[in-house]
mmCIF file with all atom_site columns, C-alpha atoms in Angstrom:
data_model
loop_
_atom_site.group_PDB
_atom_site.id
_atom_site.type_symbol
_atom_site.label_atom_id
_atom_site.label_alt_id
_atom_site.label_comp_id
_atom_site.label_asym_id
_atom_site.label_entity_id
_atom_site.label_seq_id
_atom_site.pdbx_PDB_ins_code
_atom_site.Cartn_x
_atom_site.Cartn_y
_atom_site.Cartn_z
_atom_site.occupancy
_atom_site.B_iso_or_equiv
_atom_site.pdbx_formal_charge
_atom_site.auth_seq_id
_atom_site.auth_comp_id
_atom_site.auth_asym_id
_atom_site.auth_atom_id
_atom_site.pdbx_PDB_model_num
ATOM 1  C CA . MET N 1 1  ? 9.976   19.212 -65.237 1.00 0.00 ? 223 MET N CA 1
ATOM 2  C CA . ALA N 1 2  ? 6.000   18.376 -64.741 1.00 0.00 ? 224 ALA N CA 1
ATOM 3  C CA . LEU N 1 3  ? 6.967   15.176 -62.893 1.00 0.00 ? 225 LEU N CA 1
ATOM 4  C CA . ALA N 1 4  ? 9.257   17.277 -60.519 1.00 0.00 ? 226 ALA N CA 1
ATOM 5  C CA . PHE N 1 5  ? 6.462   20.100 -60.246 1.00 0.00 ? 227 PHE N CA 1
ATOM 6  C CA . VAL N 1 6  ? 3.891   16.995 -59.133 1.00 0.00 ? 228 VAL N CA 1
ATOM 7  C CA . CYS N 1 7  ? 6.636   15.317 -56.828 1.00 0.00 ? 229 CYS N CA 1
ATOM 8  C CA . LEU N 1 8  ? 6.947   18.860 -55.097 1.00 0.00 ? 230 LEU N CA 1
ATOM 9  C CA . THR N 1 9  ? 3.508   19.438 -54.648 1.00 0.00 ? 231 THR N CA 1
ATOM 10 C CA . GLY N 1 10 ? 2.819   15.957 -52.978 1.00 0.00 ? 232 GLY N CA 1
ATOM 11 C CA . VAL N 1 11 ? 5.584   16.220 -50.645 1.00 0.00 ? 233 VAL N CA 1
ATOM 12 C CA . ILE N 1 12 ? 4.546   19.753 -49.720 1.00 0.00 ? 234 ILE N CA 1
ATOM 13 C CA . ALA N 1 13 ? 0.755   18.288 -49.284 1.00 0.00 ? 235 ALA N CA 1
ATOM 14 C CA . VAL N 1 14 ? 1.892   15.274 -47.371 1.00 0.00 ? 236 VAL N CA 1
ATOM 15 C CA . ASN N 1 15 ? 3.778   17.600 -45.016 1.00 0.00 ? 237 ASN N CA 1
ATOM 16 C CA . PHE N 1 16 ? 0.890   20.297 -44.958 1.00 0.00 ? 238 PHE N CA 1
ATOM 17 C CA . MET N 1 17 ? -1.814  18.224 -44.261 1.00 0.00 ? 239 MET N CA 1
ATOM 18 C CA . PRO N 1 18 ? -1.409  16.878 -40.708 1.00 0.00 ? 240 PRO N CA 1
ATOM 19 C CA . ARG N 1 19 ? -0.517  20.384 -39.723 1.00 0.00 ? 241 ARG N CA 1
ATOM 20 C CA . MET N 1 20 ? -3.494  21.655 -40.953 1.00 0.00 ? 242 MET N CA 1
ATOM 21 C CA . LYS N 1 21 ? -5.412  19.277 -39.366 1.00 0.00 ? 243 LYS N CA 1
ATOM 22 C CA . GLU N 1 22 ? -3.738  20.032 -36.183 1.00 0.00 ? 244 GLU N CA 1
ATOM 23 C CA . TYR N 1 23 ? -4.221  23.883 -36.809 1.00 0.00 ? 245 TYR N CA 1
ATOM 24 C CA . ARG N 1 24 ? -8.066  23.118 -36.903 1.00 0.00 ? 246 ARG N CA 1
ATOM 25 C CA . ALA N 1 25 ? -8.176  21.203 -33.890 1.00 0.00 ? 247 ALA N CA 1
ATOM 26 C CA . VAL N 1 26 ? -6.227  24.069 -31.809 1.00 0.00 ? 248 VAL N CA 1
ATOM 27 C CA . ASP N 1 27 ? -8.691  26.284 -33.503 1.00 0.00 ? 249 ASP N CA 1
ATOM 28 C CA . VAL N 1 28 ? -11.723 24.713 -32.384 1.00 0.00 ? 250 VAL N CA 1
ATOM 29 C CA . GLU N 1 29 ? -10.345 24.488 -28.840 1.00 0.00 ? 251 GLU N CA 1
ATOM 30 C CA . ALA N 1 30 ? -9.539  27.973 -28.763 1.00 0.00 ? 252 ALA N CA 1
ATOM 31 C CA . ARG N 1 31 ? -12.979 28.867 -29.773 1.00 0.00 ? 253 ARG N CA 1
ATOM 32 C CA . ARG N 1 32 ? -14.553 26.637 -27.180 1.00 0.00 ? 254 ARG N CA 1
ATOM 33 C CA . LEU N 1 33 ? -12.075 28.098 -24.538 1.00 0.00 ? 255 LEU N CA 1
ATOM 34 C CA . GLU N 1 34 ? -13.151 31.777 -25.508 1.00 0.00 ? 256 GLU N CA 1
ATOM 35 C CA . ALA N 1 35 ? -16.819 30.885 -25.301 1.00 0.00 ? 257 ALA N CA 1
ATOM 36 C CA . GLU N 1 36 ? -16.358 29.368 -21.818 1.00 0.00 ? 258 GLU N CA 1
ATOM 37 C CA . ARG N 1 37 ? -14.195 32.494 -20.652 1.00 0.00 ? 259 ARG N CA 1
ATOM 38 C CA . ALA N 1 38 ? -17.062 34.606 -21.857 1.00 0.00 ? 260 ALA N CA 1
ATOM 39 C CA . VAL N 1 39 ? -19.568 32.784 -19.602 1.00 0.00 ? 261 VAL N CA 1
ATOM 40 C CA . LEU N 1 40 ? -17.087 32.774 -16.820 1.00 0.00 ? 262 LEU N CA 1
ATOM 41 C CA . ARG N 1 41 ? -16.813 36.478 -17.250 1.00 0.00 ? 263 ARG N CA 1
ATOM 42 C CA . MET N 1 42 ? -20.196 36.934 -17.129 1.00 0.00 ? 264 MET N CA 1
ATOM 43 C CA . GLU N 1 43 ? -20.867 34.863 -14.004 1.00 0.00 ? 265 GLU N CA 1
ATOM 44 C CA . LYS N 1 44 ? -18.047 36.822 -12.221 1.00 0.00 ? 266 LYS N CA 1
ATOM 45 C CA . GLU N 1 45 ? -19.465 40.259 -13.190 1.00 0.00 ? 267 GLU N CA 1
ATOM 46 C CA . ARG N 1 46 ? -23.081 38.792 -11.935 1.00 0.00 ? 268 ARG N CA 1
ATOM 47 C CA . LEU N 1 47 ? -21.417 37.494 -8.542  1.00 0.00 ? 269 LEU N CA 1
ATOM 48 C CA . GLU N 1 48 ? -19.608 40.739 -8.099  1.00 0.00 ? 270 GLU N CA 1
ATOM 49 C CA . SER N 1 49 ? -22.856 42.868 -8.338  1.00 0.00 ? 271 SER N CA 1
ATOM 50 C CA . GLU N 1 50 ? -24.792 40.805 -5.662  1.00 0.00 ? 272 GLU N CA 1
ATOM 51 C CA . PRO N 1 51 ? -24.372 42.051 -2.328  1.00 0.00 ? 273 PRO N CA 1
ATOM 52 C CA . ASP N 1 52 ? -22.055 39.725 -0.288  1.00 0.00 ? 274 ASP N CA 1
ATOM 53 C CA . PRO N 1 53 ? -24.383 37.986 2.273   1.00 0.00 ? 275 PRO N CA 1
ATOM 54 C CA . LEU N 1 54 ? -21.492 37.447 4.715   1.00 0.00 ? 276 LEU N CA 1
ATOM 55 C CA . ALA N 1 55 ? -20.918 41.199 5.106   1.00 0.00 ? 277 ALA N CA 1
ATOM 56 C CA . SER N 1 56 ? -24.371 41.495 6.329   1.00 0.00 ? 278 SER N CA 1
ATOM 57 C CA . ARG N 1 57 ? -24.949 41.190 10.308  1.00 0.00 ? 279 ARG N CA 1
ATOM 58 C CA . GLU N 1 58 ? -28.393 40.146 10.054  1.00 0.00 ? 280 GLU N CA 1
ATOM 59 C CA . TYR N 1 59 ? -27.258 37.377 7.469   1.00 0.00 ? 281 TYR N CA 1
ATOM 60 C CA . VAL N 1 60 ? -24.519 36.206 9.942   1.00 0.00 ? 282 VAL N CA 1
ATOM 61 C CA . GLU N 1 61 ? -26.730 36.059 13.122  1.00 0.00 ? 283 GLU N CA 1
ATOM 62 C CA . LEU N 1 62 ? -29.539 34.332 11.141  1.00 0.00 ? 284 LEU N CA 1
ATOM 63 C CA . LYS N 1 63 ? -26.925 31.560 10.246  1.00 0.00 ? 285 LYS N CA 1
ATOM 64 C CA . ALA N 1 64 ? -25.609 31.313 13.655  1.00 0.00 ? 286 ALA N CA 1
ATOM 65 C CA . ARG N 1 65 ? -29.257 30.863 15.120  1.00 0.00 ? 287 ARG N CA 1
ATOM 66 C CA . ASP N 1 66 ? -30.457 28.329 12.632  1.00 0.00 ? 288 ASP N CA 1
ATOM 67 C CA . GLN N 1 67 ? -27.403 26.319 11.998  1.00 0.00 ? 289 GLN N CA 1
ATOM 68 C CA . LEU N 1 68 ? -25.567 26.761 15.044  1.00 0.00 ? 290 LEU N CA 1
ATOM 69 C CA . GLY N 1 69 ? -28.188 27.113 17.764  1.00 0.00 ? 291 GLY N CA 1
ATOM 70 C CA . TYR N 1 70 ? -26.929 30.383 19.229  1.00 0.00 ? 292 TYR N CA 1
ATOM 71 C CA . TYR N 1 71 ? -29.253 32.769 21.020  1.00 0.00 ? 293 TYR N CA 1
ATOM 72 C CA . ARG N 1 72 ? -28.602 35.975 22.878  1.00 0.00 ? 294 ARG N CA 1
ATOM 73 C CA . PRO N 1 73 ? -28.339 35.901 26.745  1.00 0.00 ? 295 PRO N CA 1
ATOM 74 C CA . GLY N 1 74 ? -31.592 36.455 28.330  1.00 0.00 ? 296 GLY N CA 1
ATOM 75 C CA . GLU N 1 75 ? -33.585 35.255 25.153  1.00 0.00 ? 297 GLU N CA 1
ATOM 76 C CA . VAL N 1 76 ? -36.087 32.322 25.564  1.00 0.00 ? 298 VAL N CA 1
ATOM 77 C CA . VAL N 1 77 ? -35.583 30.194 22.809  1.00 0.00 ? 299 VAL N CA 1
ATOM 78 C CA . PHE N 1 78 ? -38.743 27.584 21.999  1.00 0.00 ? 300 PHE N CA 1
ATOM 79 C CA . GLN N 1 79 ? -38.201 24.463 20.329  1.00 0.00 ? 301 GLN N CA 1
ATOM 80 C CA . PHE N 1 80 ? -41.034 22.493 18.585  1.00 0.00 ? 302 PHE N CA 1
ATOM 81 C CA . LEU N 1 81 ? -40.517 18.512 18.638  1.00 0.00 ? 303 LEU N CA 1
ATOM 82 C CA . GLU N 1 82 ? -42.164 16.374 16.156  1.00 0.00 ? 304 GLU N CA 1
ATOM 83 C CA . GLU N 1 83 ? -44.910 14.121 17.756  1.00 0.00 ? 305 GLU N CA 1
ATOM 84 C CA . GLY N 1 84 ? -43.340 11.115 19.429  1.00 0.00 ? 306 GLY N CA 1
ATOM 85 C CA . ALA N 1 85 ? -39.835 12.559 19.785  1.00 0.00 ? 307 ALA N CA 1
ATOM 86 C CA . ALA N 1 86 ? -37.684 12.007 22.854  1.00 0.00 ? 308 ALA N CA 1
ATOM 87 C CA . VAL N 1 87 ? -37.626 14.941 25.088  1.00 0.00 ? 309 VAL N CA 1
ATOM 88 C CA . PRO N 1 88 ? -34.431 16.053 26.377  1.00 0.00 ? 310 PRO N CA 1
ATOM 89 C CA . VAL N 1 89 ? -34.134 16.136 30.222  1.00 0.00 ? 311 VAL N CA 1
ATOM 90 C CA . ARG N 1 90 ? -31.650 18.535 31.987  1.00 0.00 ? 312 ARG N CA 1
ATOM 91 C CA . THR N 1 91 ? -30.409 17.214 35.400  1.00 0.00 ? 313 THR N CA 1
ATOM 92 C CA . PRO N 1 92 ? -29.402 19.877 37.680  1.00 0.00 ? 314 PRO N CA 1
#
């Protein structure tokens, strides 16, 4: 009877141990993902609380001027060149 109990306990332990390791690994991964989710949620809230720069007409105009070289009709644009730089010449 005792031998049967020991054998049964051994069989259960052999079947249970790999699953316990797998459970621990899954639990660790779940905790890591929950922590990452919390960080991402905070980042999302921070971004949503900031004003949208593209909604501002001034921001869009500033980017158009700085990056695309746009200007308003009738505006005089001054360009400062570095010393020794080639000066563009417009021909009529």
